Coordinates of C-alpha atoms in Angstrom, one line a residue:
X1 CA -24.3 -23.9 -7.6
X2 CA -21.9 -22.9 -4.8
X3 CA -19.0 -24.7 -4.0
X4 CA -17.5 -24.1 -0.6
X5 CA -15.3 -26.6 1.4
X6 CA -15.3 -26.6 5.0
X7 CA -11.8 -26.8 6.0
X8 CA -12.4 -26.9 9.6
X9 CA -13.6 -30.0 9.5
X10 CA -11.1 -33.0 10.6
X11 CA -9.9 -35.9 8.0
X12 CA -10.1 -39.6 9.2
X13 CA -7.1 -39.8 7.4
X14 CA -4.1 -37.3 7.2
X15 CA -4.4 -36.4 3.0
X16 CA -0.8 -35.5 3.4
X17 CA 0.7 -38.6 4.8
X18 CA 2.6 -39.3 1.5
X19 CA 5.2 -36.7 2.3
X20 CA 8.1 -37.5 3.6
X21 CA 8.9 -36.4 7.4
X22 CA 11.2 -33.8 6.3
X23 CA 9.5 -32.4 3.5
X24 CA 6.5 -32.2 5.7
X25 CA 8.4 -30.2 8.3
X26 CA 9.7 -27.9 5.6
X27 CA 5.9 -27.3 4.5
X28 CA 4.7 -26.6 8.1
X29 CA 7.4 -24.0 8.5
X30 CA 6.9 -22.5 5.5
X31 CA 4.4 -19.7 4.6
X32 CA 2.3 -22.3 3.2
X33 CA 2.1 -23.8 6.7
X34 CA 1.2 -20.6 8.2
X35 CA -1.5 -19.8 5.7
X36 CA -3.0 -23.5 5.9
X37 CA -3.3 -23.5 9.6
X38 CA -4.1 -20.0 10.5
X39 CA -5.7 -17.8 7.6
X40 CA -7.2 -20.1 4.7
X41 CA -10.7 -20.1 7.1
X42 CA -10.3 -16.1 7.5
X43 CA -10.7 -15.7 4.0
X44 CA -14.4 -14.0 3.5
X45 CA -15.9 -16.3 0.9
X46 CA -19.5 -15.6 2.4
X47 CA -19.0 -12.0 1.0
X48 CA -18.3 -13.6 -2.3
X49 CA -21.2 -16.4 -2.4
X50 CA -24.1 -14.1 -2.7
X51 CA -22.7 -13.2 -6.3
X52 CA -23.4 -17.1 -7.4
X53 CA -26.5 -18.6 -7.5
X54 CA -26.9 -21.3 -4.6
X55 CA -29.2 -23.9 -6.5
X56 CA -29.0 -23.1 -10.3
X57 CA -26.1 -23.3 -12.7
X58 CA -22.6 -25.4 -12.8
X59 CA -20.7 -25.6 -9.5
X60 CA -18.2 -22.8 -9.0
X61 CA -14.6 -23.6 -8.1
X62 CA -14.2 -24.2 -4.8
X63 CA -14.8 -20.6 -3.1
X64 CA -11.3 -20.7 -0.5
X65 CA -9.6 -21.9 -3.3
X66 CA -10.1 -18.9 -5.9
X67 CA -9.6 -16.2 -2.9
X68 CA -6.6 -18.0 -1.8
X69 CA -5.1 -18.0 -5.4
X70 CA -5.9 -14.2 -5.9
X71 CA -4.2 -13.4 -2.7
X72 CA -1.3 -15.7 -3.3
X73 CA -0.8 -14.2 -7.0
X74 CA -0.2 -10.8 -5.5
X75 CA 2.0 -11.8 -2.7
X76 CA 4.4 -13.6 -5.4
X77 CA 3.5 -11.0 -8.1
X78 CA 2.6 -13.7 -10.7
X79 CA 0.6 -12.9 -13.9
X80 CA -2.6 -14.9 -14.6
X81 CA -0.5 -17.7 -16.7
X82 CA 1.9 -18.3 -14.0
X83 CA -0.9 -18.4 -11.3
X84 CA -2.7 -21.2 -13.1
X85 CA 0.6 -23.0 -13.3
X86 CA 1.5 -22.5 -9.7
X87 CA -2.2 -23.8 -8.9
X88 CA -2.1 -26.8 -11.0
X89 CA 1.5 -28.0 -9.8
X90 CA 2.9 -26.5 -7.1
X91 CA 2.6 -28.5 -3.8
X92 CA 3.2 -25.4 -1.8
X93 CA 0.0 -23.8 -3.1
X94 CA -1.7 -27.0 -2.5
X95 CA -0.8 -27.3 1.1
X96 CA -1.6 -23.7 1.8
X97 CA -4.9 -23.9 0.2
X98 CA -5.6 -27.6 1.8
X99 CA -6.3 -28.9 -1.7
X100 CA -6.4 -32.8 -1.2
X101 CA -8.0 -34.0 -4.6
X102 CA -5.9 -34.9 -7.5
X103 CA -8.5 -33.7 -9.9
X104 CA -8.7 -31.0 -12.7
X105 CA -11.6 -29.5 -10.9
X106 CA -9.5 -28.8 -7.5
X107 CA -6.3 -28.2 -9.0
X108 CA -7.1 -25.9 -11.8
X109 CA -8.6 -22.5 -13.0
X110 CA -8.7 -21.3 -16.2
X111 CA -7.9 -17.5 -16.5
X112 CA -11.4 -16.5 -17.2
X113 CA -12.4 -17.7 -13.8
X114 CA -9.8 -16.0 -12.1
X115 CA -10.7 -12.8 -13.8
X116 CA -14.2 -13.0 -13.1
X117 CA -13.4 -13.0 -9.5
X118 CA -10.7 -10.6 -9.2
X119 CA -13.6 -8.4 -11.1
X120 CA -16.1 -9.5 -7.9
X121 CA -13.2 -8.7 -5.3
X122 CA -12.2 -5.3 -7.1
X123 CA -15.4 -3.7 -7.8
X124 CA -17.4 -4.8 -4.4
X125 CA -13.9 -3.5 -2.1
X126 CA -13.6 -6.7 -0.9
X127 CA -9.9 -6.6 -0.8
X128 CA -10.1 -4.0 2.1
X129 CA -12.3 -7.0 3.8
X130 CA -9.6 -9.5 3.2
X131 CA -7.0 -7.3 4.8
X132 CA -9.1 -6.7 7.9
X133 CA -9.6 -10.3 8.3
X134 CA -6.0 -11.6 7.5
X135 CA -4.3 -8.9 9.7
X136 CA -6.7 -9.2 12.7
X137 CA -6.1 -13.1 13.0
X138 CA -2.1 -12.4 12.7
X139 CA -2.3 -9.6 15.4
X140 CA -4.3 -12.4 17.4
X141 CA -2.0 -15.5 16.8
X142 CA 1.0 -13.7 17.5
X143 CA -0.4 -11.3 20.5
X144 CA 1.0 -8.1 18.4
X145 CA 1.1 -5.1 20.8
X146 CA 0.0 -2.1 18.7
X147 CA 1.1 0.5 21.3
X148 CA 3.6 1.7 19.3
X149 CA 3.3 2.2 15.3
X150 CA 4.7 4.2 12.3
X151 CA 3.3 5.6 9.4
X152 CA 4.8 6.8 5.7
X153 CA 3.7 6.9 2.0
X154 CA 5.3 5.1 -1.2
X155 CA 4.9 6.4 -4.6
X156 CA 3.8 3.2 -7.0
X157 CA 3.2 3.4 -10.9
X158 CA 0.4 1.6 -13.0
X159 CA 1.0 -0.1 -16.3
X160 CA 1.0 3.1 -18.2
X161 CA 3.9 4.9 -20.4
X162 CA 4.8 8.0 -19.2
X163 CA 3.7 10.9 -21.4
X164 CA 4.8 14.8 -22.0
X165 CA 2.1 17.2 -22.7
X166 CA 2.4 16.3 -26.5
X167 CA 1.6 12.6 -25.8
X168 CA -1.6 13.0 -24.0
X169 CA -2.7 15.3 -26.6
X170 CA -2.3 13.2 -29.1
X171 CA -2.9 9.8 -27.2
X172 CA -6.3 11.5 -26.2
X173 CA -7.3 12.0 -29.9
X174 CA -6.4 8.9 -31.1
X175 CA -8.3 7.3 -28.4
X176 CA -11.4 8.9 -29.3
X177 CA -10.8 8.6 -33.2
X178 CA -10.6 4.5 -32.7
X179 CA -13.5 4.6 -30.5
X180 CA -15.4 7.1 -32.8
X181 CA -14.9 4.5 -35.7
X182 CA -15.9 1.5 -34.0
X183 CA -19.1 2.7 -32.4
X184 CA -20.2 5.5 -34.6
X185 CA -18.4 4.7 -38.5
X186 CA -21.2 7.5 -40.2
X187 CA -19.9 10.3 -37.6
X188 CA -16.3 9.0 -38.0
X189 CA -16.6 9.8 -41.9
X190 CA -17.3 13.6 -41.2
X191 CA -14.3 14.4 -39.5
X192 CA -11.3 16.3 -41.8
X193 CA -9.2 13.8 -43.3
X194 CA -6.2 15.3 -42.3
X195 CA -6.7 14.8 -38.4
X196 CA -7.5 11.1 -39.3
X197 CA -4.4 10.7 -41.5
X198 CA -2.4 12.4 -38.6
X199 CA -3.6 10.6 -35.4
X200 CA -5.1 7.5 -36.1
X201 CA -2.4 5.5 -37.9
X202 CA -0.1 4.0 -35.2
X203 CA 3.1 4.9 -37.5
X204 CA 1.6 8.8 -37.9
X205 CA 1.5 8.6 -34.2
X206 CA 4.9 7.6 -33.3
X207 CA 6.2 10.6 -35.2
X208 CA 5.3 12.8 -32.3
X209 CA 7.7 11.2 -30.0
X210 CA 10.4 12.2 -32.1
X211 CA 9.6 16.2 -32.2
X212 CA 12.7 18.3 -31.7
X213 CA 12.7 20.1 -28.6
X214 CA 13.0 23.5 -31.0
X215 CA 9.9 22.7 -32.6
X216 CA 7.7 21.2 -29.4
X217 CA 5.9 24.8 -28.8
X218 CA 4.7 24.8 -32.5
X219 CA 3.7 21.1 -32.3
X220 CA 1.9 21.6 -29.1
X221 CA -0.1 24.5 -30.4
X222 CA -0.9 22.5 -33.5
X223 CA -2.4 19.3 -31.6
X224 CA -4.2 21.2 -29.1
X225 CA -6.1 23.3 -32.0
X226 CA -6.9 19.8 -33.5
X227 CA -8.2 18.8 -30.2
X228 CA -10.4 21.8 -29.8
X229 CA -11.8 21.4 -33.1
X230 CA -13.2 17.5 -32.3
X231 CA -14.4 19.0 -29.1
X232 CA -16.1 21.6 -30.6
X233 CA -17.2 19.3 -33.4
X234 CA -19.3 17.2 -31.7
X235 CA -20.4 19.4 -28.2
X236 CA -23.9 19.1 -29.2
X237 CA -24.1 15.2 -30.2
X238 CA -25.7 13.4 -27.1
X239 CA -24.4 10.3 -28.2
X240 CA -20.4 11.5 -28.5
X241 CA -21.0 13.5 -25.6
X242 CA -21.5 10.5 -23.4
X243 CA -18.4 8.6 -24.8
X244 CA -15.4 8.3 -22.3
X245 CA -13.0 9.0 -24.9
X246 CA -14.9 12.2 -25.6
X247 CA -15.1 13.1 -21.9
X248 CA -11.0 12.4 -21.5
X249 CA -11.0 15.5 -24.7
X250 CA -12.8 17.5 -22.6
X251 CA -10.7 17.1 -19.7
X252 CA -7.6 17.6 -21.6
X253 CA -8.8 20.5 -22.9
X254 CA -9.8 22.4 -19.7
X255 CA -6.7 21.2 -17.8
X256 CA -4.2 22.2 -20.1
X257 CA -5.9 25.0 -22.4
X258 CA -7.9 28.3 -21.9
X259 CA -10.2 29.5 -24.0
X260 CA -11.2 33.0 -25.6
X261 CA -13.8 35.0 -24.5
X262 CA -15.8 34.1 -27.6
X263 CA -15.3 30.5 -27.3
X264 CA -13.6 30.0 -30.7
X265 CA -9.8 30.3 -30.0
X266 CA -7.5 28.1 -27.5
X267 CA -4.3 29.3 -25.6
X268 CA -2.1 26.8 -23.8
X269 CA -1.6 27.1 -20.5
X270 CA 1.7 27.5 -18.7
X271 CA 3.0 24.6 -17.2
X272 CA 3.0 26.1 -13.5
X273 CA -0.9 26.3 -14.5
X274 CA -1.6 23.0 -15.0
X275 CA -3.6 21.3 -11.9
X276 CA -1.3 18.1 -10.5
X277 CA -4.8 16.1 -10.8
X278 CA -5.0 16.7 -14.6
X279 CA -4.7 13.5 -16.8
X280 CA -1.5 12.0 -17.2
X281 CA -2.3 9.1 -19.7
X282 CA -5.8 8.3 -21.4
X283 CA -4.9 4.6 -20.6
X284 CA -5.1 5.4 -16.7
X285 CA -7.6 8.5 -16.2
X286 CA -6.8 8.1 -12.5
X287 CA -3.1 8.2 -12.2
X288 CA -2.3 11.7 -11.3
X289 CA 1.3 13.5 -10.8
X290 CA 3.2 14.6 -7.8
X291 CA 6.2 17.2 -8.3
X292 CA 8.2 15.3 -5.8
X293 CA 7.8 11.6 -7.4
X294 CA 6.3 11.8 -10.7
X295 CA 3.1 10.2 -12.2
X296 CA 1.2 7.3 -10.4
X297 CA -0.5 6.6 -7.2
X298 CA 1.1 6.6 -3.4
X299 CA 0.0 3.9 -0.9
X300 CA 0.0 4.9 2.9
X301 CA 1.1 2.4 5.1
X302 CA 1.2 2.1 8.7
X303 CA 2.6 -1.0 10.7
X304 CA 4.0 -1.6 14.7
X305 CA 7.5 -1.8 15.3
X306 CA 9.3 -3.7 18.7
X307 CA 11.8 -1.4 20.6
X308 CA 12.8 -4.3 23.0
X309 CA 16.1 -6.3 21.5
X310 CA 15.3 -9.1 23.4
X311 CA 12.2 -10.0 21.7
X312 CA 12.1 -8.3 18.3
X313 CA 13.1 -11.4 16.4
X314 CA 10.1 -12.9 18.1
X315 CA 7.6 -9.8 17.5
X316 CA 6.0 -9.4 13.9
X317 CA 6.4 -5.9 12.5
X318 CA 2.4 -5.9 11.5
X319 CA 1.1 -3.8 8.7
X320 CA -2.0 -2.6 10.1
X321 CA -3.6 0.1 7.7
X322 CA -3.2 0.2 3.7
X323 CA -4.7 3.0 1.9
X324 CA -4.2 4.0 -2.0
X325 CA -4.5 7.6 -2.8
X326 CA -3.8 9.3 -5.9
X327 CA -0.1 10.7 -6.1
X328 CA -1.3 14.3 -5.7
X329 CA -2.4 14.0 -2.5
X330 CA -0.5 15.2 0.5
X331 CA 0.4 13.1 3.3
X332 CA -1.2 15.4 5.8
X333 CA -4.5 14.4 4.8
X334 CA -3.7 10.5 5.4
X335 CA -3.0 10.5 9.2
X336 CA -6.6 11.2 10.9
X337 CA -8.1 8.6 8.7
X338 CA -5.2 6.0 9.2
X339 CA -5.7 6.2 12.8
X340 CA -9.5 6.4 12.5
X341 CA -9.2 2.8 10.4
X342 CA -7.2 1.1 12.8
X343 CA -9.2 2.2 15.8
X344 CA -12.2 0.5 14.2
X345 CA -10.3 -2.7 13.5
X346 CA -9.1 -2.6 17.4
X347 CA -5.4 -2.1 15.8
X348 CA -5.2 1.7 17.0
X349 CA -1.8 3.2 18.3
X350 CA -1.0 5.2 21.3
X351 CA 2.1 6.4 19.8
X352 CA 2.6 7.0 16.0
X353 CA 5.7 8.2 14.4
X354 CA 5.7 10.1 11.1
X355 CA 7.3 12.7 8.8
X356 CA 6.8 16.1 9.1
X357 CA 4.1 16.4 6.7
X358 CA 2.0 14.5 8.9
X359 CA 2.9 16.3 12.1
X360 CA 0.6 19.5 11.5
X361 CA -0.6 21.0 14.5
X362 CA -4.1 20.7 13.2
X363 CA -3.4 16.6 13.0
X364 CA -1.8 16.4 16.2
X365 CA -4.6 17.9 18.0
X366 CA -6.9 15.4 16.5
X367 CA -5.0 12.9 17.0
X368 CA -4.8 13.5 20.7
X369 CA -8.5 13.8 21.0
X370 CA -8.3 9.9 19.3
X371 CA -5.9 9.0 22.5
X372 CA -2.8 9.0 19.9
X373 CA 0.4 10.8 20.7
X374 CA 2.0 11.6 17.3
X375 CA 5.7 12.0 17.3
X376 CA 6.8 14.3 14.6
X377 CA 9.0 17.2 13.8
X378 CA 7.2 20.6 13.6
X379 CA 7.3 22.0 10.0
X380 CA 9.5 25.1 9.8
X381 CA 13.1 25.6 10.5
X382 CA 14.2 28.0 12.7
X383 CA 16.7 30.6 11.2
X384 CA 20.4 30.2 12.2
X385 CA 21.1 33.2 14.9
X386 CA 17.5 34.4 15.3
X387 CA 15.6 34.2 18.7
X388 CA 12.2 32.3 18.1
X389 CA 9.2 31.2 20.7
X390 CA 10.7 28.1 21.2
X391 CA 13.5 29.8 23.3
X392 CA 12.0 31.2 25.9
X393 CA 11.1 29.1 29.3
X394 CA 7.3 28.0 29.3
X395 CA 5.6 26.1 32.0
X396 CA 3.2 23.3 31.5
X397 CA 0.4 25.8 31.1
X398 CA 1.9 27.1 28.0
X399 CA 2.7 30.5 29.5
X400 CA 5.9 32.1 29.0
X401 CA 7.6 32.8 32.4
X402 CA 11.3 34.2 31.2
X403 CA 13.2 34.9 28.2
X404 CA 16.4 33.7 26.9
X405 CA 18.4 35.8 29.2
X406 CA 16.2 34.7 32.0
X407 CA 14.1 37.8 32.2
X408 CA 10.7 37.3 33.6
X409 CA 7.3 39.0 32.2
X410 CA 6.0 42.0 33.8
X411 CA 2.3 41.1 33.2
X412 CA 0.9 38.7 31.0
X413 CA -2.8 39.2 29.3
X414 CA -4.9 36.3 27.7
X415 CA -7.6 36.7 25.3
X416 CA -9.2 33.5 24.0
X417 CA -6.2 31.9 21.9
X418 CA -4.3 34.9 21.8
X419 CA -1.5 35.8 24.9
X420 CA 0.5 39.2 25.3
X421 CA 3.7 38.6 27.4
X422 CA 4.8 42.0 28.5
X423 CA 8.9 42.7 29.6
X424 CA 10.6 45.5 31.2
X425 CA 11.8 47.9 28.4
X426 CA 14.9 48.7 30.7
X427 CA 16.5 45.2 30.3
X428 CA 15.0 44.4 26.1
X429 CA 16.7 48.2 25.3
X430 CA 20.2 46.8 26.6
X431 CA 19.5 43.3 25.5
X432 CA 22.3 41.9 23.1
X433 CA 20.2 39.7 21.2
X434 CA 17.5 42.6 20.7
X435 CA 17.9 42.4 16.9
X436 CA 17.3 38.7 16.8
X437 CA 14.5 38.4 19.2
X438 CA 11.1 38.1 18.6
X439 CA 9.9 40.8 21.1
X440 CA 9.2 44.1 19.7
X441 CA 9.1 47.6 21.5
X442 CA 5.6 49.1 22.4
X443 CA 4.4 52.4 24.2
X444 CA 5.1 51.3 27.8
X445 CA 7.2 47.8 27.4
X446 CA 8.5 45.4 25.2
X447 CA 5.7 42.9 24.1
X448 CA 5.7 39.0 22.8
X449 CA 2.5 38.2 21.3
X450 CA 1.8 34.5 20.2
X451 CA -1.2 32.1 20.0
X452 CA -1.9 28.7 21.5
X453 CA -0.8 27.2 18.3
X454 CA 2.6 29.1 18.2
X455 CA 3.2 28.1 21.7
X456 CA 2.5 24.5 20.9
X457 CA 4.6 24.4 18.0
X458 CA 7.3 26.1 19.8
X459 CA 7.2 23.5 22.7
X460 CA 7.5 20.9 20.2
X461 CA 10.8 22.4 18.6
X462 CA 12.0 22.8 21.9
X463 CA 11.3 18.9 22.7
X464 CA 12.9 18.3 19.3
X465 CA 16.6 19.0 20.5
X466 CA 16.2 16.7 23.4
X467 CA 18.1 12.9 23.6
X468 CA 14.3 12.2 24.6
X469 CA 13.0 12.9 21.3
X470 CA 16.0 11.8 19.5
X471 CA 15.6 8.4 21.0
X472 CA 12.1 8.1 20.4
X473 CA 11.9 9.1 16.7
X474 CA 14.7 6.9 15.3
X475 CA 12.6 4.1 15.3
X476 CA 10.8 6.1 12.4
X477 CA 13.7 4.9 10.2
X478 CA 12.3 1.4 10.1
X479 CA 9.7 2.3 7.7
X480 CA 12.2 2.8 4.9
X481 CA 12.9 -0.9 5.2
X482 CA 9.4 -1.7 5.1
X483 CA 8.9 0.0 1.8
X484 CA 11.8 -1.4 0.2
X485 CA 10.6 -4.9 1.3
X486 CA 7.1 -3.9 0.2
X487 CA 8.6 -3.8 -3.2
X488 CA 11.1 -6.2 -3.5
X489 CA 9.0 -9.1 -2.3
X490 CA 5.4 -8.1 -4.0
X491 CA 6.8 -5.7 -6.8
X492 CA 4.1 -3.1 -6.0
X493 CA 6.2 -0.1 -7.3
X494 CA 5.6 -1.5 -10.6
X495 CA 2.2 -2.9 -11.2
X496 CA 0.5 -4.4 -14.3
X497 CA -3.1 -3.2 -13.8
X498 CA -4.5 0.4 -14.6
X499 CA -7.1 2.3 -12.7
X500 CA -7.5 3.3 -9.5
X501 CA -9.8 0.1 -8.2
X502 CA -7.5 -2.4 -9.6
X503 CA -4.2 -0.3 -8.0
X504 CA -6.1 -0.7 -4.9
X505 CA -6.7 -4.1 -4.9
X506 CA -3.2 -5.0 -5.7
X507 CA -1.5 -2.7 -3.3
X508 CA -3.9 -4.3 -0.6
X509 CA -3.1 -7.6 -1.2
X510 CA 0.4 -7.5 -1.5
X511 CA 0.5 -5.5 1.9
X512 CA -0.9 -9.1 3.1
X513 CA 1.8 -11.0 1.7
X514 CA 4.4 -8.8 3.6
X515 CA 2.8 -9.4 6.7
X516 CA 2.5 -13.2 5.6
X517 CA 6.4 -13.5 5.0
X518 CA 6.9 -11.8 8.1
X519 CA 4.7 -14.0 10.2
X520 CA 6.4 -17.1 8.8
X521 CA 9.8 -16.0 9.8
X522 CA 8.6 -14.8 13.3
X523 CA 7.1 -18.5 13.6
X524 CA 10.3 -20.3 12.1
X525 CA 12.4 -18.7 15.1
X526 CA 9.8 -19.5 17.9
X527 CA 9.7 -23.1 16.6
X528 CA 13.3 -23.3 16.4
X529 CA 13.4 -21.8 20.2
X530 CA 11.0 -24.3 21.5
X531 CA 12.8 -27.3 19.9
X532 CA 16.2 -26.0 21.3
X533 CA 14.7 -25.7 24.4
X534 CA 12.1 -28.4 24.7
X535 CA 14.1 -30.8 27.1
X536 CA 14.4 -34.6 26.8
X537 CA 10.8 -35.4 25.3
X538 CA 11.7 -33.8 21.6
X539 CA 15.3 -35.3 21.8
X540 CA 13.7 -38.8 22.7
X541 CA 11.1 -38.5 20.2
X542 CA 13.7 -37.5 17.3
X543 CA 15.7 -40.6 18.4
X544 CA 12.9 -42.8 18.1
X545 CA 12.0 -41.5 14.7
X546 CA 15.7 -41.9 13.5
X547 CA 16.1 -45.4 14.9
X548 CA 12.8 -46.3 13.1
X549 CA 13.8 -44.8 9.6
X550 CA 17.1 -46.9 9.8
X551 CA 15.7 -50.1 11.3
X552 CA 13.2 -49.8 8.4
X553 CA 15.8 -49.5 5.8
X554 CA 18.1 -52.2 7.3
X555 CA 14.6 -54.6 7.1
X556 CA 14.0 -53.7 3.4
X557 CA 17.7 -54.3 2.7
X558 CA 17.3 -57.8 4.5
X559 CA 14.0 -58.5 2.7
X560 CA 15.6 -58.0 -0.5
X561 CA 18.4 -60.2 0.2
X562 CA 16.2 -63.4 1.9
X563 CA 13.8 -63.2 -1.5
X564 CA 16.8 -63.2 -3.8
X565 CA 18.1 -66.5 -1.7
X566 CA 14.8 -68.1 -1.8
X567 CA 14.8 -67.7 -5.7
X568 CA 18.0 -69.1 -6.1
X569 CA 17.3 -72.2 -4.1
X570 CA 14.2 -72.6 -5.9
X571 CA 15.6 -72.3 -9.4
X572 CA 18.8 -75.0 -8.1
X573 CA 15.8 -77.5 -7.1
X574 CA 14.0 -77.2 -10.1

């Protein structure tokens, strides 16, 4: 049976009246108050309900409560046990999730239920739907302007150990032996006892972590030969070939080794020949390698920003796009999907700040067609002392009208996307910059040849030297503070899970958590500002409240005195 509470329905009596006014005010101004008022009803329980039977079985836990607990768990970076405790005893969680009943069915959830609900959300990519719903609601409530945005990536790690090449081989073999013994004992007994003794016991496996550097090459050759023998022994067995751990052995062999022509010998690849998407640890096959940042994953984050200092404190820097990728993926491939994703949600930017890798000419042209101007340094640096295409004067049509010395071209020829500009050889032959210039001598003239792409890059490099570009691009540095907050508040850089789906789930919900914290801070500033400029009525209400509180306190003390006096009189009379 499906249990869904209608949180939009008003209560006849305030269930939170037991709270004192000051505690109630603290809750209302905290993230809990924001979540209860604006975000709780945005959780997509209708997407989860179809996975349960409406008229059969025991009632489910209240759907909003469970989905909210999953979101708050990632927001506060909690374990399952800590999440159960917070849901059971933390009044902020009760207020945020609008739990008004004092019962185990309302305030207790077992870890198994939490795990099952998380599996449903992860396997069906519902985390992306939660992100879209919450982000859209925050954008409307706080009237977020999405014209100016910036994008950057952050490297994150799953809960796996960093392994070298020897560790990858030995861990993969150990995983295969353990699974083979568990599922096919008769086949396990056919393996050479020396391999079993070397790789199956944990004590023996630990010895490989203490290999001396001088013996690493010999050890690596030995373990690769053992892995090859295991793959060859079971390559014709359909039951074993279907095992996940055996497929990992085949993957390691393909990525780390070269087979001889006859397929009977194996040779290790050089480190530079190993692909960046190779297996990094058999416990997390989806993790890859980045030469710049290491093993793990990366998250693309796009957010809004405000340039106006006067309203900056009252505007939220809203994360509008989150995308988890393997670590080896290039940032250049992330820009257009981010723009398209934000466009589908109605949160697309008009101006997008990005690093050099995002700002390739192809990306800039595609983004322009989508109505987005990408502000990014052009790739490649100009050599010191050289004259490049960016030093020539170019008109609005992209045509060269003069050289750095001020000489105009004799003629210009255009063929499709290629342009040829001819300069008078009399000037070029006597030019003091001739050796450093890109103009080259021809039969009749000195020629400058370039393409549409090259002139676009030249115009961008020239624009980068202007104060206007520097003033616009300086706002990109704020993304570094976002990445720091993303990790500091939610612990996104060191996750407790493994696997691409689980990592995506955690990173996405943690980004929602950052948005919630930011929205809470802005909401508090706005409320304080309203209270400070609210006029006479709020002050009068506050004065009445203080008078009432002190009067009731004095009345209670007086009543106690009269009660005590009456009791004494009665004793005397008796």
